[in-house]
Short mmCIF file of C-alpha atoms in Angstrom, two decimals:
data_model
loop_
_atom_site.label_atom_id
_atom_site.label_comp_id
_atom_site.label_asym_id
_atom_site.label_seq_id
_atom_site.Cartn_x
_atom_site.Cartn_y
_atom_site.Cartn_z
CA UNK A 1 12.60 0.29 -31.31
CA UNK A 2 9.75 1.80 -33.89
CA UNK A 3 10.40 5.89 -33.85
CA UNK A 4 7.65 7.51 -32.67
CA UNK A 5 6.54 11.08 -32.76
CA UNK A 6 5.68 12.40 -29.49
CA UNK A 7 3.73 15.14 -30.78
CA UNK A 8 0.85 15.66 -28.62
CA UNK A 9 2.55 14.52 -25.72
CA UNK A 10 2.68 17.79 -22.86
CA UNK A 11 4.76 17.70 -19.71
CA UNK A 12 8.15 16.75 -19.44
CA UNK A 13 8.80 13.54 -21.94
CA UNK A 14 11.61 11.32 -21.48
CA UNK A 15 12.82 8.79 -24.11
CA UNK A 16 15.56 6.73 -24.36
CA UNK A 17 17.83 9.19 -26.24
CA UNK A 18 17.72 11.31 -23.22
CA UNK A 19 20.60 11.24 -20.71
CA UNK A 20 18.04 11.76 -17.40
CA UNK A 21 16.30 7.73 -18.69
CA UNK A 22 18.92 5.94 -16.84
CA UNK A 23 17.61 7.28 -13.49
CA UNK A 24 14.02 8.26 -14.84
CA UNK A 25 13.13 4.96 -15.78
CA UNK A 26 14.31 3.14 -11.94
CA UNK A 27 11.54 1.89 -9.47
CA UNK A 28 11.99 1.73 -5.97
CA UNK A 29 12.23 -2.45 -5.87
CA UNK A 30 16.04 -2.38 -7.36
CA UNK A 31 15.17 -5.64 -8.58
CA UNK A 32 12.24 -4.67 -11.29
CA UNK A 33 14.54 -3.61 -14.60
CA UNK A 34 12.07 -2.21 -16.93
CA UNK A 35 12.46 0.21 -20.42
CA UNK A 36 9.46 2.09 -21.13
CA UNK A 37 9.18 3.36 -24.77
CA UNK A 38 8.75 6.85 -22.85
CA UNK A 39 8.44 8.40 -19.56
CA UNK A 40 5.99 11.29 -19.46
CA UNK A 41 6.38 13.38 -16.34
CA UNK A 42 3.09 15.46 -16.15
CA UNK A 43 2.49 18.82 -14.42
CA UNK A 44 -1.56 18.72 -14.74
CA UNK A 45 -4.59 16.80 -15.17
CA UNK A 46 -4.27 18.16 -19.20
CA UNK A 47 -1.00 16.65 -19.70
CA UNK A 48 -2.48 13.43 -17.96
CA UNK A 49 -5.45 13.65 -20.37
CA UNK A 50 -3.05 14.43 -23.62
CA UNK A 51 -0.48 11.31 -22.52
CA UNK A 52 -4.08 8.91 -22.39
CA UNK A 53 -5.07 9.86 -25.95
CA UNK A 54 -1.85 9.37 -27.37
CA UNK A 55 -1.25 6.24 -26.13
CA UNK A 56 -4.22 5.23 -27.49
CA UNK A 57 -3.44 6.79 -30.89
CA UNK A 58 -0.11 4.93 -31.31
CA UNK A 59 -1.24 1.69 -29.78
CA UNK A 60 1.66 2.27 -27.01
CA UNK A 61 0.53 0.73 -23.34
CA UNK A 62 0.51 2.22 -19.99
CA UNK A 63 1.41 2.44 -16.69
CA UNK A 64 0.78 4.79 -13.98
CA UNK A 65 3.17 5.85 -11.12
CA UNK A 66 3.35 7.98 -8.80
CA UNK A 67 5.71 7.07 -5.76
CA UNK A 68 7.24 4.54 -7.80
CA UNK A 69 7.08 1.88 -5.30
CA UNK A 70 4.94 -1.10 -7.03
CA UNK A 71 6.52 -3.83 -5.28
CA UNK A 72 6.70 -5.88 -8.44
CA UNK A 73 7.15 -2.65 -10.92
CA UNK A 74 3.72 -2.81 -12.78
CA UNK A 75 3.99 1.34 -12.53
CA UNK A 76 6.52 0.38 -15.54
CA UNK A 77 7.15 -1.78 -17.93
CA UNK A 78 9.03 -2.57 -20.50
CA UNK A 79 7.65 -0.61 -24.38
CA UNK A 80 5.34 1.27 -22.00
CA UNK A 81 4.11 4.85 -22.53
CA UNK A 82 4.66 5.65 -17.94
CA UNK A 83 2.54 8.31 -16.97
CA UNK A 84 4.61 9.95 -14.02
CA UNK A 85 2.54 12.32 -11.93
CA UNK A 86 5.55 13.05 -9.07
CA UNK A 87 5.39 16.60 -10.46
CA UNK A 88 1.79 17.01 -9.38
CA UNK A 89 2.48 17.40 -5.58
CA UNK A 90 0.60 20.58 -4.37
CA UNK A 91 -0.82 20.46 -1.05
CA UNK A 92 -3.93 22.44 0.12
CA UNK A 93 -5.31 22.50 3.86
CA UNK A 94 -8.31 23.77 4.73
CA UNK A 95 -8.56 24.38 8.50
CA UNK A 96 -11.71 25.34 8.93
CA UNK A 97 -13.24 22.18 7.27
CA UNK A 98 -10.36 19.74 8.39
CA UNK A 99 -9.61 18.23 4.66
CA UNK A 100 -6.54 18.33 2.70
CA UNK A 101 -6.56 18.26 -1.08
CA UNK A 102 -3.29 16.92 -2.44
CA UNK A 103 -2.40 16.21 -5.86
CA UNK A 104 -1.66 12.70 -7.11
CA UNK A 105 2.26 12.75 -7.09
CA UNK A 106 2.51 13.66 -3.76
CA UNK A 107 5.43 12.10 -1.90
CA UNK A 108 3.98 10.98 2.37
CA UNK A 109 6.68 12.92 3.85
CA UNK A 110 5.68 16.04 2.44
CA UNK A 111 2.57 15.66 2.99
CA UNK A 112 3.31 14.76 6.81
CA UNK A 113 5.46 17.85 7.24
CA UNK A 114 2.81 20.38 5.63
CA UNK A 115 -0.08 18.81 7.91
CA UNK A 116 1.99 18.64 11.27
CA UNK A 117 2.84 22.68 10.30
CA UNK A 118 -0.72 23.28 10.58
CA UNK A 119 -1.38 20.93 13.53
CA UNK A 120 -2.78 17.88 11.79
CA UNK A 121 -2.33 14.16 11.86
CA UNK A 122 -3.03 12.15 8.97
CA UNK A 123 -3.57 7.90 8.55
CA UNK A 124 -0.87 7.03 5.75
CA UNK A 125 2.00 4.90 5.57
CA UNK A 126 5.21 4.61 7.44
CA UNK A 127 7.74 4.81 4.03
CA UNK A 128 8.32 8.67 3.46
CA UNK A 129 9.36 8.70 -0.32
CA UNK A 130 5.80 6.50 -0.90
CA UNK A 131 3.35 8.68 -3.15
CA UNK A 132 -0.16 9.05 -1.80
CA UNK A 133 -2.00 7.39 -4.87
CA UNK A 134 -0.47 3.62 -4.91
CA UNK A 135 -0.98 3.82 -0.71
CA UNK A 136 -5.10 4.91 -0.82
CA UNK A 137 -5.96 3.63 -4.28
CA UNK A 138 -4.90 -0.35 -2.56
CA UNK A 139 -6.62 0.81 1.21
CA UNK A 140 -3.65 1.99 2.72
CA UNK A 141 -2.20 1.24 5.99
CA UNK A 142 0.25 2.42 8.95
CA UNK A 143 0.83 3.63 12.37
CA UNK A 144 -2.34 5.36 12.54
CA UNK A 145 -4.85 2.86 11.15
CA UNK A 146 -6.15 1.68 14.08
CA UNK A 147 -6.96 4.81 14.86
CA UNK A 148 -7.80 7.16 12.08
CA UNK A 149 -9.35 4.08 9.74
CA UNK A 150 -7.03 2.60 6.23
CA UNK A 151 -5.90 6.18 3.86
CA UNK A 152 -9.44 4.99 1.95
CA UNK A 153 -11.63 5.41 4.51
CA UNK A 154 -10.35 9.13 4.81
CA UNK A 155 -10.52 9.60 1.56
CA UNK A 156 -13.75 12.32 0.65
CA UNK A 157 -13.21 12.67 -3.11
CA UNK A 158 -11.01 12.17 -6.08
CA UNK A 159 -10.65 13.70 -9.53
CA UNK A 160 -10.06 11.02 -12.30
CA UNK A 161 -9.14 10.86 -16.16
CA UNK A 162 -10.75 7.84 -17.71
CA UNK A 163 -9.87 6.47 -20.95
CA UNK A 164 -10.89 8.67 -22.97
CA UNK A 165 -9.36 11.91 -21.15
CA UNK A 166 -12.29 12.80 -19.38
CA UNK A 167 -12.25 14.37 -16.21
CA UNK A 168 -14.02 13.01 -13.50
CA UNK A 169 -15.59 14.24 -10.11
CA UNK A 170 -15.94 10.69 -8.17
CA UNK A 171 -17.60 11.05 -4.41
CA UNK A 172 -20.25 9.70 -2.76
CA UNK A 173 -22.52 11.04 -4.78
CA UNK A 174 -21.13 11.39 -8.60
CA UNK A 175 -19.87 8.46 -9.57
CA UNK A 176 -20.12 6.60 -6.94
CA UNK A 177 -19.54 2.94 -7.91
CA UNK A 178 -16.06 4.39 -8.93
CA UNK A 179 -15.34 5.76 -5.54
CA UNK A 180 -16.05 2.47 -4.01
CA UNK A 181 -13.60 0.76 -6.43
CA UNK A 182 -11.34 3.56 -5.74
CA UNK A 183 -10.88 3.22 -2.40
CA UNK A 184 -8.98 -0.29 -2.39
CA UNK A 185 -8.92 -1.30 -5.64
CA UNK A 186 -8.21 1.83 -7.75
CA UNK A 187 -4.41 1.78 -8.72
CA UNK A 188 -3.96 1.77 -12.19
CA UNK A 189 -7.24 0.06 -13.06
CA UNK A 190 -9.52 2.66 -14.18
CA UNK A 191 -8.42 5.50 -14.59
CA UNK A 192 -5.77 7.93 -14.00
CA UNK A 193 -5.91 9.90 -10.65
CA UNK A 194 -5.32 13.04 -10.34
CA UNK A 195 -6.09 14.66 -6.98
CA UNK A 196 -7.62 12.86 -3.65
CA UNK A 197 -9.45 15.28 -0.70
CA UNK A 198 -9.03 13.56 2.54
CA UNK A 199 -10.75 14.67 6.08
CA UNK A 200 -7.63 15.25 8.65
CA UNK A 201 -7.50 14.71 12.46
CA UNK A 202 -5.92 17.73 14.63
CA UNK A 203 -3.36 16.14 16.58
CA UNK A 204 0.22 17.89 17.87
CA UNK A 205 1.78 14.86 19.76
CA UNK A 206 1.92 11.13 20.48
CA UNK A 207 3.73 8.67 21.59
CA UNK A 208 6.45 6.68 19.93
CA UNK A 209 7.21 3.54 20.60
CA UNK A 210 10.30 1.47 19.74
CA UNK A 211 10.64 -2.23 21.33
CA UNK A 212 13.67 -4.28 20.24
CA UNK A 213 14.57 -7.76 21.20
CA UNK A 214 18.27 -9.15 19.86
CA UNK A 215 17.83 -13.21 21.58
CA UNK A 216 16.18 -15.77 19.27
CA UNK A 217 13.81 -17.29 21.96
CA UNK A 218 12.44 -13.32 22.06
CA UNK A 219 10.56 -14.24 18.57
CA UNK A 220 8.15 -17.08 19.43
CA UNK A 221 7.13 -14.86 22.46
CA UNK A 222 6.67 -11.87 20.05
CA UNK A 223 4.37 -13.83 17.64
CA UNK A 224 2.29 -15.16 20.99
CA UNK A 225 1.78 -12.29 22.81
CA UNK A 226 1.14 -10.61 19.26
CA UNK A 227 -1.86 -12.39 18.52
CA UNK A 228 -3.21 -12.11 22.33
CA UNK A 229 -2.46 -8.57 22.83
CA UNK A 230 -4.75 -7.48 19.62
CA UNK A 231 -7.70 -9.12 21.23
CA UNK A 232 -9.41 -6.21 22.87
CA UNK A 233 -6.80 -3.50 22.17
CA UNK A 234 -7.45 -0.11 22.60
CA UNK A 235 -8.13 1.63 19.21
CA UNK A 236 -5.73 4.54 19.63
CA UNK A 237 -2.37 2.42 19.43
CA UNK A 238 -1.50 0.76 16.19
CA UNK A 239 1.79 -1.65 15.32
CA UNK A 240 4.10 -2.86 12.85
CA UNK A 241 6.30 -5.48 14.26
CA UNK A 242 8.05 -8.56 13.48
CA UNK A 243 10.63 -11.16 13.95
CA UNK A 244 14.32 -11.62 11.79
CA UNK A 245 16.60 -14.95 12.09
CA UNK A 246 18.09 -13.87 15.82
CA UNK A 247 15.85 -10.84 16.93
CA UNK A 248 12.10 -9.40 16.98
CA UNK A 249 10.74 -5.85 16.69
CA UNK A 250 7.62 -3.37 17.60
CA UNK A 251 7.25 -0.14 16.25
CA UNK A 252 3.90 1.36 17.44
CA UNK A 253 2.01 5.32 17.48
CA UNK A 254 0.31 5.60 20.89
CA UNK A 255 -2.57 8.40 20.46
CA UNK A 256 -2.23 8.60 24.10
CA UNK A 257 0.54 9.55 26.94
CA UNK A 258 3.82 7.36 28.11
CA UNK A 259 1.97 5.77 30.97
CA UNK A 260 -1.34 4.64 29.39
CA UNK A 261 1.71 2.65 26.43
CA UNK A 262 3.24 1.69 29.17
CA UNK A 263 0.24 -0.45 30.76
CA UNK A 264 -1.00 -1.50 26.92
CA UNK A 265 2.85 -2.35 26.29
CA UNK A 266 3.20 -4.60 29.46
CA UNK A 267 2.77 -8.03 28.11
CA UNK A 268 5.56 -7.12 25.48
CA UNK A 269 7.68 -5.15 28.00
CA UNK A 270 7.92 -9.02 29.50
CA UNK A 271 9.66 -10.50 27.17
CA UNK A 272 13.29 -11.25 28.14
CA UNK A 273 15.57 -9.48 26.28
CA UNK A 274 14.47 -6.09 25.56
CA UNK A 275 17.40 -4.16 24.16
CA UNK A 276 15.53 -0.90 23.08
CA UNK A 277 12.75 0.36 24.69
CA UNK A 278 11.63 4.24 23.56
CA UNK A 279 7.70 5.12 25.04
CA UNK A 280 8.08 9.03 24.31
CA UNK A 281 5.94 11.85 24.11
CA UNK A 282 6.64 13.60 20.55
CA UNK A 283 5.20 15.78 17.94
CA UNK A 284 3.45 14.12 15.02
CA UNK A 285 6.13 14.93 12.77
CA UNK A 286 9.20 13.65 14.33
CA UNK A 287 7.55 10.30 15.25
CA UNK A 288 7.03 9.93 11.07
CA UNK A 289 10.74 10.57 10.66
CA UNK A 290 12.13 8.35 13.23
CA UNK A 291 10.41 5.48 11.87
CA UNK A 292 10.86 6.87 8.31
CA UNK A 293 14.53 6.90 8.58
CA UNK A 294 15.11 3.40 8.23
CA UNK A 295 13.56 2.99 4.73
CA UNK A 296 16.23 2.53 2.15
CA UNK A 297 16.39 1.42 -1.65
CA UNK A 298 16.97 -2.27 -1.95
CA UNK A 299 15.84 -5.27 -4.21
CA UNK A 300 13.13 -7.17 -2.62
CA UNK A 301 9.64 -9.38 -2.81
CA UNK A 302 7.54 -9.04 0.55
CA UNK A 303 3.79 -10.82 -0.16
CA UNK A 304 1.06 -10.74 2.78
CA UNK A 305 -2.02 -12.55 3.65
CA UNK A 306 -5.02 -11.56 5.92
CA UNK A 307 -5.39 -13.27 9.80
CA UNK A 308 -8.27 -14.15 10.84
CA UNK A 309 -7.79 -16.10 13.78
CA UNK A 310 -4.99 -17.21 16.13
CA UNK A 311 -2.11 -19.39 15.20
CA UNK A 312 -1.54 -22.41 17.01
CA UNK A 313 1.84 -22.88 18.80
CA UNK A 314 2.76 -25.69 16.35
CA UNK A 315 1.97 -22.85 13.81
CA UNK A 316 3.87 -20.63 15.11
CA UNK A 317 6.98 -23.02 15.65
CA UNK A 318 6.93 -23.77 11.88
CA UNK A 319 7.32 -19.99 11.41
CA UNK A 320 10.41 -19.97 13.75
CA UNK A 321 11.63 -22.71 11.18
CA UNK A 322 10.86 -21.17 8.23
CA UNK A 323 12.95 -18.06 9.92
CA UNK A 324 15.87 -20.25 10.74
CA UNK A 325 16.80 -21.01 7.16
CA UNK A 326 16.07 -17.06 6.03
CA UNK A 327 19.20 -16.30 3.60
CA UNK A 328 20.07 -12.72 5.87
CA UNK A 329 19.90 -12.14 9.49
CA UNK A 330 19.30 -8.67 8.74
CA UNK A 331 16.94 -8.05 5.95
CA UNK A 332 14.73 -11.01 5.92
CA UNK A 333 11.70 -11.29 7.89
CA UNK A 334 8.45 -12.06 8.98
CA UNK A 335 6.25 -8.74 9.31
CA UNK A 336 2.88 -8.40 11.27
CA UNK A 337 0.78 -5.03 10.66
CA UNK A 338 -1.92 -4.37 13.07
CA UNK A 339 -5.84 -3.98 11.53
CA UNK A 340 -9.30 -3.91 13.99
CA UNK A 341 -10.01 -0.97 15.30
CA UNK A 342 -11.26 2.16 13.26
CA UNK A 343 -11.18 -0.16 10.37
CA UNK A 344 -13.98 -2.07 11.91
CA UNK A 345 -15.87 1.28 12.03
CA UNK A 346 -16.09 0.92 8.13
CA UNK A 347 -19.35 -1.88 6.99
CA UNK A 348 -17.51 -4.69 5.32
CA UNK A 349 -19.37 -3.35 1.99
CA UNK A 350 -18.42 0.15 2.29
CA UNK A 351 -15.48 0.06 -0.16
CA UNK A 352 -13.15 -2.28 -2.19
CA UNK A 353 -11.16 -3.36 0.65
CA UNK A 354 -12.33 -7.13 1.14
CA UNK A 355 -10.55 -8.15 4.22
CA UNK A 356 -11.65 -5.00 6.80
CA UNK A 357 -12.15 -7.80 9.32
CA UNK A 358 -9.09 -9.23 10.06
CA UNK A 359 -6.93 -8.76 12.86
CA UNK A 360 -3.80 -8.03 11.03
CA UNK A 361 -1.66 -8.80 8.19
CA UNK A 362 1.59 -11.41 7.72
CA UNK A 363 4.03 -10.68 5.38
CA UNK A 364 7.32 -12.83 4.24
CA UNK A 365 9.67 -9.99 3.30
CA UNK A 366 13.83 -10.32 1.91
CA UNK A 367 15.52 -8.02 0.76
CA UNK A 368 19.25 -7.86 -1.55
CA UNK A 369 21.61 -5.56 -2.61
CA UNK A 370 23.34 -8.15 -5.15
CA UNK A 371 22.01 -9.54 -8.35
CA UNK A 372 23.31 -13.07 -7.68
CA UNK A 373 21.89 -12.91 -4.07
CA UNK A 374 17.91 -12.60 -5.62
CA UNK A 375 17.42 -16.31 -6.23
CA UNK A 376 18.11 -16.87 -2.87
CA UNK A 377 16.08 -14.66 -1.04
CA UNK A 378 12.79 -15.25 -3.94
CA UNK A 379 13.21 -18.86 -3.06
CA UNK A 380 13.33 -18.35 0.46
CA UNK A 381 10.35 -15.84 0.16
CA UNK A 382 8.17 -18.30 -2.03
CA UNK A 383 8.26 -21.05 0.39
CA UNK A 384 7.67 -19.17 3.31
CA UNK A 385 4.57 -17.40 1.47
CA UNK A 386 3.47 -21.03 0.14
CA UNK A 387 3.21 -22.05 4.39
CA UNK A 388 2.02 -18.64 4.85
CA UNK A 389 -0.92 -18.80 2.63
CA UNK A 390 -2.23 -22.21 4.41
CA UNK A 391 -2.77 -20.00 7.25
CA UNK A 392 -4.39 -16.87 5.81
CA UNK A 393 -7.16 -15.13 3.57
CA UNK A 394 -6.32 -13.41 0.30
CA UNK A 395 -3.26 -11.10 -0.27
CA UNK A 396 -2.96 -6.98 0.32
CA UNK A 397 -2.53 -5.73 -2.94
CA UNK A 398 -0.64 -2.97 -1.83
CA UNK A 399 1.79 -6.19 -1.42
CA UNK A 400 1.72 -7.85 -4.82
CA UNK A 401 3.29 -11.02 -5.48
CA UNK A 402 3.81 -11.88 -9.00
CA UNK A 403 3.44 -15.41 -8.60
CA UNK A 404 -0.32 -15.26 -7.63
CA UNK A 405 -2.37 -17.25 -10.13
CA UNK A 406 -5.76 -16.51 -9.15
CA UNK A 407 -4.88 -12.70 -8.16
CA UNK A 408 -7.87 -11.35 -8.84
CA UNK A 409 -9.46 -13.32 -6.33
CA UNK A 410 -6.85 -13.03 -3.90
CA UNK A 411 -6.75 -9.05 -3.97
CA UNK A 412 -10.19 -8.72 -3.96
CA UNK A 413 -11.87 -11.47 -2.74
CA UNK A 414 -15.98 -11.91 -3.53
CA UNK A 415 -15.78 -8.29 -5.24
CA UNK A 416 -14.07 -9.07 -7.92
CA UNK A 417 -17.29 -9.29 -10.52
CA UNK A 418 -18.21 -6.45 -8.76
CA UNK A 419 -15.39 -4.35 -9.54
CA UNK A 420 -14.99 -6.28 -13.44
CA UNK A 421 -18.24 -4.75 -14.04
CA UNK A 422 -17.15 -1.39 -12.89
CA UNK A 423 -13.91 -2.07 -15.12
CA UNK A 424 -16.32 -2.33 -18.31
CA UNK A 425 -18.32 0.29 -17.72
CA UNK A 426 -15.42 3.16 -17.13
CA UNK A 427 -12.60 1.19 -18.94
CA UNK A 428 -14.28 -1.26 -21.92
CA UNK A 429 -11.48 -1.54 -23.61
CA UNK A 430 -9.10 -2.09 -20.77
CA UNK A 431 -6.90 0.75 -21.63
CA UNK A 432 -5.62 0.71 -18.13
CA UNK A 433 -3.98 -2.90 -18.51
CA UNK A 434 -1.02 -4.19 -16.61
CA UNK A 435 0.13 -7.74 -15.45
CA UNK A 436 -2.31 -8.10 -12.60
CA UNK A 437 -4.74 -5.28 -13.48
CA UNK A 438 -8.18 -6.15 -13.34
CA UNK A 439 -10.07 -7.96 -15.99
CA UNK A 440 -13.34 -5.82 -17.57
CA UNK A 441 -16.57 -8.19 -17.46
CA UNK A 442 -17.25 -9.70 -20.66
CA UNK A 443 -20.83 -8.15 -20.81
CA UNK A 444 -22.89 -5.16 -19.13
CA UNK A 445 -24.79 -6.17 -15.78
CA UNK A 446 -27.60 -3.67 -15.27
CA UNK A 447 -28.84 -5.80 -12.13
CA UNK A 448 -27.09 -3.86 -9.22
CA UNK A 449 -29.19 -5.18 -6.31
CA UNK A 450 -26.67 -7.36 -4.69
CA UNK A 451 -23.99 -4.61 -5.01
CA UNK A 452 -22.96 -2.34 -2.52
CA UNK A 453 -23.74 0.73 -3.62
CA UNK A 454 -27.23 1.63 -4.96
CA UNK A 455 -27.21 2.33 -8.72
CA UNK A 456 -27.27 5.91 -10.57
#
């Protein structure tokens, strides 16, 4: 490795010579094993700007990391400079305006706790250690999505450091095209976002729902009920569920009473073999902590596509056959994540989240602890996703998959050309580049009449 002069980098710089390096280079996904040239823990926007300028001066490629949860590890990389914003985690709640301003490295558990103490809920995800940046910039789904919208739908303003180290204010009136792009396609593509302002909802208590079936027949029944249940569903309820090799499950948040929830859940409650039935009113923070407690670090893959139609019984039975071949009874699953409701309140062209009208997301997921088990799990995921891809549209960018060939089209659909233009405008030299990043357009495009935002 060429010796580098790290002068010009500010913040906390970790190199392979430092004892902290082995821990600092780790990603949440244990399958990721990269060796950056350096990791700079930025404390403020100036540290970020300095890191960008340093990387350009020394021709060292960049990666941008907040929570280190990128499924394929693109927030790191061997031989790269990793800009880590996890030390930038200040949270400011404005109870007069019902907004919260958060720095880029804020973890969901800290945001939830701070907001709950002030009487607010938040349209975030379920894993407590996820960083806000990766979540919102890819759209952001969770157990409040149908009621509060995508995380990106609640974004009011962002502050971004561009490829030249300049600080940009990004909102509906300033850098409007970039604001459109950041809400669904912003992860690491255009610059380093250092702070966000969100609208928030005053909520104290919600109904927490946890249902489990420990029998194989429940799997097909669950999938059949799920796709019917979503039709005309009360927007106050969102659900994450799925099937394992021998079981099925459903986790939900309902912004209403347990009595109402039981009526809404009647089709699920009628599935035989229910072994866990939790339908109780709890504080919002208790609900997110209970759901978040199940997450633990592992090696995994979990690609998913968007579902727009009902599956036939034959197609559902094929999913059961796929699950019967799963390498694990407990860590291999077919997962479903509800959309609809508030997600459809935003016009389809309102943000870069292309698959807004989908009914739900379905993902093939498998986790493993031992490296020797990886080939079997990865092969099963690949085979399952091969079938899933024939029935779904696109792929969710926050569930990235390194085997996608036309990844830009899979993640961003018909918005690829628009995003490439915006990429060229804000990052013409492709400084923010990673294995599945947006590529800049080959030429400047001045005619924006067909674009979903007005030219500035």
